[in-house]
Amino acid sequence: TLDMSNGVNNASTLNIAGSMIRNSDGVFTPGTGSTVNYNGTAAQTINLANFTYAHLTANNTNAVTGAVLGAAVTATNVTGNISVNSPMLTTNNLAMTMANTRNLTVALGATMNAGTTSILIGTASTVNINGTFITANTTGFSGTAATSIRSTNTPTITLGANSVIEYNAGAAQTVTNRIDYANVTLTGGSKTIGTAAAQTVTLSKNLLINTGATYLGSTNNPILNIGGNFSNSGTFTQGTSTVTFTSVTVAQTILGTSATTFTNNVTLDNGFGLNITTSPTINGTLTFTNGKITTGANKVTLGTAATTSGAGAGKYIYGNEEILIPNAVTPSAAFAIGDASNYTPVLISFVGT
């Protein structure tokens, strides 16, 4: 018999580096305030079939799977908080239902690989993600009764300043429209952005599109605001809305191994500027609100129907600009360029076609 329910034991922690096994005549009483901490170095299975826990913590240092759920989580077999501290908890695609007034926390530096799991959070409960949350749930991260964090009971979801939400379903997957993302990573498959037309998706930091993933903006034409870097090594399909680069603290960068085409509008609203380590094409309107685009050895290409707005002192392309000339009568090209300090635009007019 192991009784953690009495006196000081009710707030104590039991560290498990291996397996937690109960014989047929064994008794484990967790009380209401104790914590069982799975902290092994090899992959561990959390025994949920034979034990009831108060608070449950994953502190396993195995970087591949970490601690793995051995059965579904219910409000009766885990009655307290669930914390992922380092480096990973894997749900094994099993169902999770948390008790009322409890917290699900993913610490900075930790990862919760939720797979296809849909997590039911209890009433008056919170979800705090400061590390990485990986979901293969095809309906998205949050917002409906079927998403990875279910909307049932309207849980409070807080995404920390360095949090990462990674969408990694191999099949078509919805990316939830939220305005409080820090970092978003798209891995594998086609990702439809949002659930309705012209919704807004805002990231305070980076958007990473991995090789093999597709940002599919052409279905719902979302408004995309990025406060960090835009890295595209997959496929980026913008749609008809606007992408805005809008940091107020640091310069941003467009990078990645794929050629990026912005099929519609791009706005730069960053006094620290935007650097490019690849050569993007813009087919809509390039609007300068604040800051310069610095190209280095790369270039910004404007398509035949593209236009430029708002360029002026401190708001222009510092480096190389290419403009594709339309086959029209007396076409012209206005290059919104300059050097490190000065705006020196160039207008070229053609005679004939």
PDB file of N, CA and C in Angstrom, residues 140-235:
ATOM      1  N   GLY A 140      -8.092  21.154 -36.582  1.00  0.00           N
ATOM      2  CA  GLY A 140      -7.383  22.326 -36.093  1.00  0.00           C
ATOM      3  C   GLY A 140      -7.007  22.239 -34.632  1.00  0.00           C
ATOM      4  N   PHE A 141      -6.421  23.335 -34.144  1.00  0.00           N
ATOM      5  CA  PHE A 141      -5.927  23.403 -32.774  1.00  0.00           C
ATOM      6  C   PHE A 141      -7.038  23.707 -31.773  1.00  0.00           C
ATOM      7  N   SER A 142      -7.891  24.655 -32.087  1.00  0.00           N
ATOM      8  CA  SER A 142      -8.924  25.080 -31.135  1.00  0.00           C
ATOM      9  C   SER A 142     -10.120  25.642 -31.894  1.00  0.00           C
ATOM     10  N   GLY A 143     -11.229  25.837 -31.152  1.00  0.00           N
ATOM     11  CA  GLY A 143     -12.344  26.570 -31.732  1.00  0.00           C
ATOM     12  C   GLY A 143     -13.622  25.802 -31.954  1.00  0.00           C
ATOM     13  N   THR A 144     -13.562  24.459 -32.002  1.00  0.00           N
ATOM     14  CA  THR A 144     -14.787  23.672 -32.175  1.00  0.00           C
ATOM     15  C   THR A 144     -14.776  22.505 -31.188  1.00  0.00           C
ATOM     16  N   ALA A 145     -15.868  21.760 -31.177  1.00  0.00           N
ATOM     17  CA  ALA A 145     -15.981  20.617 -30.281  1.00  0.00           C
ATOM     18  C   ALA A 145     -15.163  19.426 -30.753  1.00  0.00           C
ATOM     19  N   ALA A 146     -14.505  19.547 -31.911  1.00  0.00           N
ATOM     20  CA  ALA A 146     -13.717  18.432 -32.436  1.00  0.00           C
ATOM     21  C   ALA A 146     -12.233  18.739 -32.535  1.00  0.00           C
ATOM     22  N   THR A 147     -11.822  19.989 -32.286  1.00  0.00           N
ATOM     23  CA  THR A 147     -10.426  20.368 -32.442  1.00  0.00           C
ATOM     24  C   THR A 147      -9.552  19.767 -31.344  1.00  0.00           C
ATOM     25  N   SER A 148      -8.271  19.967 -31.470  1.00  0.00           N
ATOM     26  CA  SER A 148      -7.327  19.376 -30.522  1.00  0.00           C
ATOM     27  C   SER A 148      -7.607  19.831 -29.091  1.00  0.00           C
ATOM     28  N   ILE A 149      -7.812  21.130 -28.887  1.00  0.00           N
ATOM     29  CA  ILE A 149      -8.344  21.643 -27.628  1.00  0.00           C
ATOM     30  C   ILE A 149      -9.805  21.968 -27.893  1.00  0.00           C
ATOM     31  N   ARG A 150     -10.693  21.172 -27.320  1.00  0.00           N
ATOM     32  CA  ARG A 150     -12.109  21.326 -27.646  1.00  0.00           C
ATOM     33  C   ARG A 150     -12.682  22.620 -27.073  1.00  0.00           C
ATOM     34  N   SER A 151     -13.641  23.193 -27.787  1.00  0.00           N
ATOM     35  CA  SER A 151     -14.268  24.434 -27.338  1.00  0.00           C
ATOM     36  C   SER A 151     -15.299  24.198 -26.242  1.00  0.00           C
ATOM     37  N   THR A 152     -15.699  22.943 -26.054  1.00  0.00           N
ATOM     38  CA  THR A 152     -16.647  22.612 -24.988  1.00  0.00           C
ATOM     39  C   THR A 152     -16.128  23.134 -23.651  1.00  0.00           C
ATOM     40  N   ASN A 153     -16.987  23.748 -22.879  1.00  0.00           N
ATOM     41  CA  ASN A 153     -16.652  24.351 -21.574  1.00  0.00           C
ATOM     42  C   ASN A 153     -15.816  25.621 -21.688  1.00  0.00           C
ATOM     43  N   THR A 154     -15.597  26.092 -22.915  1.00  0.00           N
ATOM     44  CA  THR A 154     -14.889  27.358 -23.181  1.00  0.00           C
ATOM     45  C   THR A 154     -13.652  27.535 -22.306  1.00  0.00           C
ATOM     46  N   PRO A 155     -12.661  26.656 -22.460  1.00  0.00           N
ATOM     47  CA  PRO A 155     -11.443  26.790 -21.657  1.00  0.00           C
ATOM     48  C   PRO A 155     -10.676  28.062 -22.013  1.00  0.00           C
ATOM     49  N   THR A 156      -9.956  28.589 -21.048  1.00  0.00           N
ATOM     50  CA  THR A 156      -9.071  29.726 -21.285  1.00  0.00           C
ATOM     51  C   THR A 156      -7.746  29.201 -21.820  1.00  0.00           C
ATOM     52  N   ILE A 157      -7.384  29.615 -23.027  1.00  0.00           N
ATOM     53  CA  ILE A 157      -6.147  29.160 -23.660  1.00  0.00           C
ATOM     54  C   ILE A 157      -5.169  30.330 -23.716  1.00  0.00           C
ATOM     55  N   THR A 158      -3.981  30.139 -23.151  1.00  0.00           N
ATOM     56  CA  THR A 158      -2.942  31.164 -23.178  1.00  0.00           C
ATOM     57  C   THR A 158      -1.731  30.613 -23.910  1.00  0.00           C
ATOM     58  N   LEU A 159      -1.328  31.305 -24.971  1.00  0.00           N
ATOM     59  CA  LEU A 159      -0.147  30.924 -25.738  1.00  0.00           C
ATOM     60  C   LEU A 159       0.992  31.851 -25.344  1.00  0.00           C
ATOM     61  N   GLY A 160       2.056  31.286 -24.781  1.00  0.00           N
ATOM     62  CA  GLY A 160       3.175  32.076 -24.300  1.00  0.00           C
ATOM     63  C   GLY A 160       3.951  32.750 -25.421  1.00  0.00           C
ATOM     64  N   ALA A 161       4.820  33.680 -25.035  1.00  0.00           N
ATOM     65  CA  ALA A 161       5.553  34.507 -25.998  1.00  0.00           C
ATOM     66  C   ALA A 161       6.492  33.698 -26.880  1.00  0.00           C
ATOM     67  N   ASN A 162       6.908  32.508 -26.432  1.00  0.00           N
ATOM     68  CA  ASN A 162       7.795  31.666 -27.228  1.00  0.00           C
ATOM     69  C   ASN A 162       7.146  30.336 -27.605  1.00  0.00           C
ATOM     70  N   SER A 163       5.850  30.253 -27.463  1.00  0.00           N
ATOM     71  CA  SER A 163       5.148  29.012 -27.774  1.00  0.00           C
ATOM     72  C   SER A 163       5.164  28.725 -29.271  1.00  0.00           C
ATOM     73  N   VAL A 164       5.022  27.443 -29.594  1.00  0.00           N
ATOM     74  CA  VAL A 164       4.943  26.987 -30.981  1.00  0.00           C
ATOM     75  C   VAL A 164       3.730  26.071 -31.106  1.00  0.00           C
ATOM     76  N   ILE A 165       2.863  26.374 -32.057  1.00  0.00           N
ATOM     77  CA  ILE A 165       1.787  25.455 -32.420  1.00  0.00           C
ATOM     78  C   ILE A 165       2.176  24.850 -33.758  1.00  0.00           C
ATOM     79  N   GLU A 166       2.388  23.528 -33.748  1.00  0.00           N
ATOM     80  CA  GLU A 166       2.797  22.842 -34.976  1.00  0.00           C
ATOM     81  C   GLU A 166       1.653  21.978 -35.483  1.00  0.00           C
ATOM     82  N   TYR A 167       1.272  22.219 -36.734  1.00  0.00           N
ATOM     83  CA  TYR A 167       0.248  21.433 -37.409  1.00  0.00           C
ATOM     84  C   TYR A 167       0.969  20.400 -38.282  1.00  0.00           C
ATOM     85  N   ASN A 168       0.823  19.105 -37.952  1.00  0.00           N
ATOM     86  CA  ASN A 168       1.649  18.111 -38.650  1.00  0.00           C
ATOM     87  C   ASN A 168       0.870  16.939 -39.227  1.00  0.00           C
ATOM     88  N   ALA A 169      -0.426  17.109 -39.474  1.00  0.00           N
ATOM     89  CA  ALA A 169      -1.190  16.026 -40.108  1.00  0.00           C
ATOM     90  C   ALA A 169      -0.682  15.798 -41.529  1.00  0.00           C
ATOM     91  N   GLY A 170      -0.591  14.530 -41.909  1.00  0.00           N
ATOM     92  CA  GLY A 170      -0.195  14.227 -43.273  1.00  0.00           C
ATOM     93  C   GLY A 170      -1.324  14.463 -44.266  1.00  0.00           C
ATOM     94  N   ALA A 171      -2.563  14.403 -43.779  1.00  0.00           N
ATOM     95  CA  ALA A 171      -3.734  14.679 -44.611  1.00  0.00           C
ATOM     96  C   ALA A 171      -4.069  16.168 -44.551  1.00  0.00           C
ATOM     97  N   ALA A 172      -5.102  16.569 -45.302  1.00  0.00           N
ATOM     98  CA  ALA A 172      -5.549  17.961 -45.272  1.00  0.00           C
ATOM     99  C   ALA A 172      -5.930  18.347 -43.840  1.00  0.00           C
ATOM    100  N   GLN A 173      -5.512  19.536 -43.430  1.00  0.00           N
ATOM    101  CA  GLN A 173      -5.698  19.960 -42.043  1.00  0.00           C
ATOM    102  C   GLN A 173      -6.059  21.435 -42.005  1.00  0.00           C
ATOM    103  N   THR A 174      -6.941  21.787 -41.064  1.00  0.00           N
ATOM    104  CA  THR A 174      -7.315  23.181 -40.866  1.00  0.00           C
ATOM    105  C   THR A 174      -6.396  23.825 -39.844  1.00  0.00           C
ATOM    106  N   VAL A 175      -5.909  25.006 -40.180  1.00  0.00           N
ATOM    107  CA  VAL A 175      -5.151  25.824 -39.235  1.00  0.00           C
ATOM    108  C   VAL A 175      -6.127  26.819 -38.611  1.00  0.00           C
ATOM    109  N   THR A 176      -6.279  26.742 -37.303  1.00  0.00           N
ATOM    110  CA  THR A 176      -7.235  27.595 -36.602  1.00  0.00           C
ATOM    111  C   THR A 176      -6.871  29.062 -36.757  1.00  0.00           C
ATOM    112  N   ASN A 177      -7.868  29.876 -37.060  1.00  0.00           N
ATOM    113  CA  ASN A 177      -7.628  31.317 -37.109  1.00  0.00           C
ATOM    114  C   ASN A 177      -7.595  31.851 -35.678  1.00  0.00           C
ATOM    115  N   ARG A 178      -6.421  32.319 -35.256  1.00  0.00           N
ATOM    116  CA  ARG A 178      -6.222  32.935 -33.943  1.00  0.00           C
ATOM    117  C   ARG A 178      -5.376  34.187 -34.136  1.00  0.00           C
ATOM    118  N   ILE A 179      -5.541  35.137 -33.237  1.00  0.00           N
ATOM    119  CA  ILE A 179      -4.751  36.369 -33.325  1.00  0.00           C
ATOM    120  C   ILE A 179      -3.729  36.440 -32.196  1.00  0.00           C
ATOM    121  N   ASP A 180      -3.515  35.311 -31.506  1.00  0.00           N
ATOM    122  CA  ASP A 180      -2.593  35.303 -30.371  1.00  0.00           C
ATOM    123  C   ASP A 180      -1.492  34.263 -30.513  1.00  0.00           C
ATOM    124  N   TYR A 181      -1.239  33.801 -31.744  1.00  0.00           N
ATOM    125  CA  TYR A 181      -0.122  32.887 -31.939  1.00  0.00           C
ATOM    126  C   TYR A 181       1.200  33.596 -31.658  1.00  0.00           C
ATOM    127  N   ALA A 182       2.174  32.844 -31.172  1.00  0.00           N
ATOM    128  CA  ALA A 182       3.551  33.305 -31.188  1.00  0.00           C
ATOM    129  C   ALA A 182       4.187  32.745 -32.467  1.00  0.00           C
ATOM    130  N   ASN A 183       4.549  31.459 -32.431  1.00  0.00           N
ATOM    131  CA  ASN A 183       5.122  30.792 -33.605  1.00  0.00           C
ATOM    132  C   ASN A 183       4.169  29.717 -34.121  1.00  0.00           C
ATOM    133  N   VAL A 184       4.117  29.580 -35.441  1.00  0.00           N
ATOM    134  CA  VAL A 184       3.331  28.521 -36.072  1.00  0.00           C
ATOM    135  C   VAL A 184       4.233  27.768 -37.041  1.00  0.00           C
ATOM    136  N   THR A 185       4.192  26.436 -36.955  1.00  0.00           N
ATOM    137  CA  THR A 185       4.943  25.576 -37.867  1.00  0.00           C
ATOM    138  C   THR A 185       3.977  24.683 -38.618  1.00  0.00           C
ATOM    139  N   LEU A 186       4.153  24.601 -39.933  1.00  0.00           N
ATOM    140  CA  LEU A 186       3.337  23.718 -40.778  1.00  0.00           C
ATOM    141  C   LEU A 186       4.226  22.596 -41.283  1.00  0.00           C
ATOM    142  N   THR A 187       3.831  21.357 -40.986  1.00  0.00           N
ATOM    143  CA  THR A 187       4.624  20.186 -41.346  1.00  0.00           C
ATOM    144  C   THR A 187       3.726  19.164 -42.030  1.00  0.00           C
ATOM    145  N   GLY A 188       4.064  18.811 -43.273  1.00  0.00           N
ATOM    146  CA  GLY A 188       3.346  17.752 -43.973  1.00  0.00           C
ATOM    147  C   GLY A 188       1.934  18.129 -44.373  1.00  0.00           C
ATOM    148  N   GLY A 189       1.526  17.768 -45.568  1.00  0.00           N
ATOM    149  CA  GLY A 189       0.140  17.927 -45.987  1.00  0.00           C
ATOM    150  C   GLY A 189      -0.257  19.352 -46.309  1.00  0.00           C
ATOM    151  N   SER A 190      -1.506  19.476 -46.712  1.00  0.00           N
ATOM    152  CA  SER A 190      -2.075  20.768 -47.105  1.00  0.00           C
ATOM    153  C   SER A 190      -2.822  21.371 -45.924  1.00  0.00           C
ATOM    154  N   LYS A 191      -2.549  22.646 -45.640  1.00  0.00           N
ATOM    155  CA  LYS A 191      -3.120  23.326 -44.483  1.00  0.00           C
ATOM    156  C   LYS A 191      -4.054  24.446 -44.953  1.00  0.00           C
ATOM    157  N   THR A 192      -5.355  24.222 -44.788  1.00  0.00           N
ATOM    158  CA  THR A 192      -6.336  25.255 -45.097  1.00  0.00           C
ATOM    159  C   THR A 192      -6.363  26.243 -43.937  1.00  0.00           C
ATOM    160  N   ILE A 193      -6.208  27.507 -44.248  1.00  0.00           N
ATOM    161  CA  ILE A 193      -6.077  28.516 -43.205  1.00  0.00           C
ATOM    162  C   ILE A 193      -7.450  29.078 -42.862  1.00  0.00           C
ATOM    163  N   GLY A 194      -7.899  28.837 -41.621  1.00  0.00           N
ATOM    164  CA  GLY A 194      -9.186  29.333 -41.183  1.00  0.00           C
ATOM    165  C   GLY A 194     -10.327  28.456 -41.631  1.00  0.00           C
ATOM    166  N   THR A 195     -11.528  28.839 -41.173  1.00  0.00           N
ATOM    167  CA  THR A 195     -12.731  28.062 -41.475  1.00  0.00           C
ATOM    168  C   THR A 195     -13.765  28.852 -42.266  1.00  0.00           C
ATOM    169  N   ALA A 196     -13.494  30.139 -42.505  1.00  0.00           N
ATOM    170  CA  ALA A 196     -14.426  30.983 -43.253  1.00  0.00           C
ATOM    171  C   ALA A 196     -13.613  32.053 -43.982  1.00  0.00           C
ATOM    172  N   ALA A 197     -14.284  32.793 -44.847  1.00  0.00           N
ATOM    173  CA  ALA A 197     -13.590  33.762 -45.689  1.00  0.00           C
ATOM    174  C   ALA A 197     -13.026  34.925 -44.880  1.00  0.00           C
ATOM    175  N   ALA A 198     -11.804  35.326 -45.258  1.00  0.00           N
ATOM    176  CA  ALA A 198     -11.169  36.565 -44.793  1.00  0.00           C
ATOM    177  C   ALA A 198     -11.010  36.650 -43.281  1.00  0.00           C
ATOM    178  N   GLN A 199     -10.797  35.522 -42.634  1.00  0.00           N
ATOM    179  CA  GLN A 199     -10.478  35.556 -41.210  1.00  0.00           C
ATOM    180  C   GLN A 199      -9.037  36.046 -41.017  1.00  0.00           C
ATOM    181  N   THR A 200      -8.725  36.481 -39.806  1.00  0.00           N
ATOM    182  CA  THR A 200      -7.402  37.023 -39.520  1.00  0.00           C
ATOM    183  C   THR A 200      -6.589  36.026 -38.712  1.00  0.00           C
ATOM    184  N   VAL A 201      -5.355  35.824 -39.139  1.00  0.00           N
ATOM    185  CA  VAL A 201      -4.390  35.006 -38.407  1.00  0.00           C
ATOM    186  C   VAL A 201      -3.198  35.901 -38.091  1.00  0.00           C
ATOM    187  N   THR A 202      -2.874  36.021 -36.794  1.00  0.00           N
ATOM    188  CA  THR A 202      -1.793  36.906 -36.376  1.00  0.00           C
ATOM    189  C   THR A 202      -0.768  36.127 -35.564  1.00  0.00           C
ATOM    190  N   LEU A 203       0.500  36.279 -35.947  1.00  0.00           N
ATOM    191  CA  LEU A 203       1.619  35.683 -35.243  1.00  0.00           C
ATOM    192  C   LEU A 203       2.514  36.801 -34.716  1.00  0.00           C
ATOM    193  N   SER A 204       2.880  36.726 -33.437  1.00  0.00           N
ATOM    194  CA  SER A 204       3.821  37.711 -32.918  1.00  0.00           C
ATOM    195  C   SER A 204       5.248  37.379 -33.320  1.00  0.00           C
ATOM    196  N   LYS A 205       5.459  36.113 -33.728  1.00  0.00           N
ATOM    197  CA  LYS A 205       6.804  35.705 -34.136  1.00  0.00           C
ATOM    198  C   LYS A 205       6.761  34.997 -35.485  1.00  0.00           C
ATOM    199  N   ASN A 206       7.274  33.775 -35.597  1.00  0.00           N
ATOM    200  CA  ASN A 206       7.638  33.206 -36.886  1.00  0.00           C
ATOM    201  C   ASN A 206       6.598  32.250 -37.471  1.00  0.00           C
ATOM    202  N   LEU A 207       6.532  32.272 -38.800  1.00  0.00           N
ATOM    203  CA  LEU A 207       5.786  31.274 -39.566  1.00  0.00           C
ATOM    204  C   LEU A 207       6.798  30.417 -40.297  1.00  0.00           C
ATOM    205  N   LEU A 208       6.755  29.100 -40.045  1.00  0.00           N
ATOM    206  CA  LEU A 208       7.665  28.161 -40.683  1.00  0.00           C
ATOM    207  C   LEU A 208       6.853  27.162 -41.488  1.00  0.00           C
ATOM    208  N   ILE A 209       7.086  27.131 -42.802  1.00  0.00           N
ATOM    209  CA  ILE A 209       6.438  26.163 -43.687  1.00  0.00           C
ATOM    210  C   ILE A 209       7.513  25.157 -44.087  1.00  0.00           C
ATOM    211  N   ASN A 210       7.405  23.955 -43.547  1.00  0.00           N
ATOM    212  CA  ASN A 210       8.428  22.944 -43.794  1.00  0.00           C
ATOM    213  C   ASN A 210       8.267  22.295 -45.164  1.00  0.00           C
ATOM    214  N   THR A 211       9.333  21.664 -45.613  1.00  0.00           N
ATOM    215  CA  THR A 211       9.308  20.922 -46.872  1.00  0.00           C
ATOM    216  C   THR A 211       8.172  19.909 -46.849  1.00  0.00           C
ATOM    217  N   GLY A 212       7.364  19.885 -47.897  1.00  0.00           N
ATOM    218  CA  GLY A 212       6.246  18.958 -47.986  1.00  0.00           C
ATOM    219  C   GLY A 212       4.936  19.504 -47.466  1.00  0.00           C
ATOM    220  N   ALA A 213       4.977  20.682 -46.836  1.00  0.00           N
ATOM    221  CA  ALA A 213       3.750  21.299 -46.321  1.00  0.00           C
ATOM    222  C   ALA A 213       3.282  22.398 -47.268  1.00  0.00           C
ATOM    223  N   THR A 214       1.972  22.619 -47.298  1.00  0.00           N
ATOM    224  CA  THR A 214       1.381  23.664 -48.125  1.00  0.00           C
ATOM    225  C   THR A 214       0.536  24.595 -47.273  1.00  0.00           C
ATOM    226  N   TYR A 215       0.854  25.870 -47.308  1.00  0.00           N
ATOM    227  CA  TYR A 215      -0.009  26.912 -46.742  1.00  0.00           C
ATOM    228  C   TYR A 215      -1.055  27.218 -47.805  1.00  0.00           C
ATOM    229  N   LEU A 216      -2.295  26.760 -47.569  1.00  0.00           N
ATOM    230  CA  LEU A 216      -3.345  26.904 -48.574  1.00  0.00           C
ATOM    231  C   LEU A 216      -4.250  28.070 -48.187  1.00  0.00           C
ATOM    232  N   GLY A 217      -3.865  29.261 -48.617  1.00  0.00           N
ATOM    233  CA  GLY A 217      -4.661  30.445 -48.323  1.00  0.00           C
ATOM    234  C   GLY A 217      -5.713  30.736 -49.363  1.00  0.00           C
ATOM    235  N   SER A 218      -5.666  30.030 -50.480  1.00  0.00           N
ATOM    236  CA  SER A 218      -6.572  30.333 -51.583  1.00  0.00           C
ATOM    237  C   SER A 218      -7.995  29.843 -51.340  1.00  0.00           C
ATOM    238  N   THR A 219      -8.212  29.017 -50.309  1.00  0.00           N
ATOM    239  CA  THR A 219      -9.563  28.548 -50.011  1.00  0.00           C
ATOM    240  C   THR A 219     -10.376  29.613 -49.286  1.00  0.00           C
ATOM    241  N   ASN A 220      -9.802  30.165 -48.208  1.00  0.00           N
ATOM    242  CA  ASN A 220     -10.531  31.144 -47.385  1.00  0.00           C
ATOM    243  C   ASN A 220      -9.948  32.553 -47.444  1.00  0.00           C
ATOM    244  N   ASN A 221      -8.828  32.723 -48.139  1.00  0.00           N
ATOM    245  CA  ASN A 221      -8.220  34.043 -48.325  1.00  0.00           C
ATOM    246  C   ASN A 221      -8.025  34.789 -47.004  1.00  0.00           C
ATOM    247  N   PRO A 222      -7.265  34.205 -46.076  1.00  0.00           N
ATOM    248  CA  PRO A 222      -7.094  34.826 -44.760  1.00  0.00           C
ATOM    249  C   PRO A 222      -6.189  36.042 -44.798  1.00  0.00           C
ATOM    250  N   ILE A 223      -6.406  36.946 -43.862  1.00  0.00           N
ATOM    251  CA  ILE A 223      -5.494  38.062 -43.613  1.00  0.00           C
ATOM    252  C   ILE A 223      -4.400  37.539 -42.693  1.00  0.00           C
ATOM    253  N   LEU A 224      -3.144  37.680 -43.101  1.00  0.00           N
ATOM    254  CA  LEU A 224      -2.025  37.128 -42.345  1.00  0.00           C
ATOM    255  C   LEU A 224      -1.123  38.251 -41.858  1.00  0.00           C
ATOM    256  N   ASN A 225      -0.964  38.347 -40.527  1.00  0.00           N
ATOM    257  CA  ASN A 225      -0.060  39.314 -39.910  1.00  0.00           C
ATOM    258  C   ASN A 225       1.084  38.558 -39.252  1.00  0.00           C
ATOM    259  N   ILE A 226       2.309  38.910 -39.607  1.00  0.00           N
ATOM    260  CA  ILE A 226       3.480  38.200 -39.097  1.00  0.00           C
ATOM    261  C   ILE A 226       4.372  39.183 -38.352  1.00  0.00           C
ATOM    262  N   GLY A 227       4.711  38.846 -37.091  1.00  0.00           N
ATOM    263  CA  GLY A 227       5.586  39.699 -36.305  1.00  0.00           C
ATOM    264  C   GLY A 227       7.020  39.229 -36.283  1.00  0.00           C
ATOM    265  N   GLY A 228       7.301  38.067 -36.907  1.00  0.00           N
ATOM    266  CA  GLY A 228       8.652  37.526 -36.940  1.00  0.00           C
ATOM    267  C   GLY A 228       9.064  37.198 -38.352  1.00  0.00           C
ATOM    268  N   ASN A 229       9.749  36.073 -38.516  1.00  0.00           N
ATOM    269  CA  ASN A 229      10.261  35.690 -39.825  1.00  0.00           C
ATOM    270  C   ASN A 229       9.260  34.821 -40.585  1.00  0.00           C
ATOM    271  N   PHE A 230       9.349  34.908 -41.889  1.00  0.00           N
ATOM    272  CA  PHE A 230       8.534  34.100 -42.801  1.00  0.00           C
ATOM    273  C   PHE A 230       9.488  33.147 -43.493  1.00  0.00           C
ATOM    274  N   SER A 231       9.395  31.854 -43.158  1.00  0.00           N
ATOM    275  CA  SER A 231      10.305  30.861 -43.723  1.00  0.00           C
ATOM    276  C   SER A 231       9.502  29.843 -44.520  1.00  0.00           C
ATOM    277  N   ASN A 232       9.757  29.790 -45.804  1.00  0.00           N
ATOM    278  CA  ASN A 232       8.998  28.918 -46.700  1.00  0.00           C
ATOM    279  C   ASN A 232       9.927  27.940 -47.395  1.00  0.00           C
ATOM    280  N   SER A 233       9.863  26.675 -46.969  1.00  0.00           N
ATOM    281  CA  SER A 233      10.572  25.611 -47.666  1.00  0.00           C
ATOM    282  C   SER A 233       9.589  24.606 -48.253  1.00  0.00           C
ATOM    283  N   GLY A 234       8.306  24.959 -48.217  1.00  0.00           N
ATOM    284  CA  GLY A 234       7.263  24.125 -48.794  1.00  0.00           C
ATOM    285  C   GLY A 234       6.579  24.862 -49.925  1.00  0.00           C
ATOM    286  N   THR A 235       5.249  24.996 -49.811  1.00  0.00           N
ATOM    287  CA  THR A 235       4.452  25.699 -50.816  1.00  0.00           C
ATOM    288  C   THR A 235       3.599  26.746 -50.118  1.00  0.00           C
TER     289      THR A 235
END
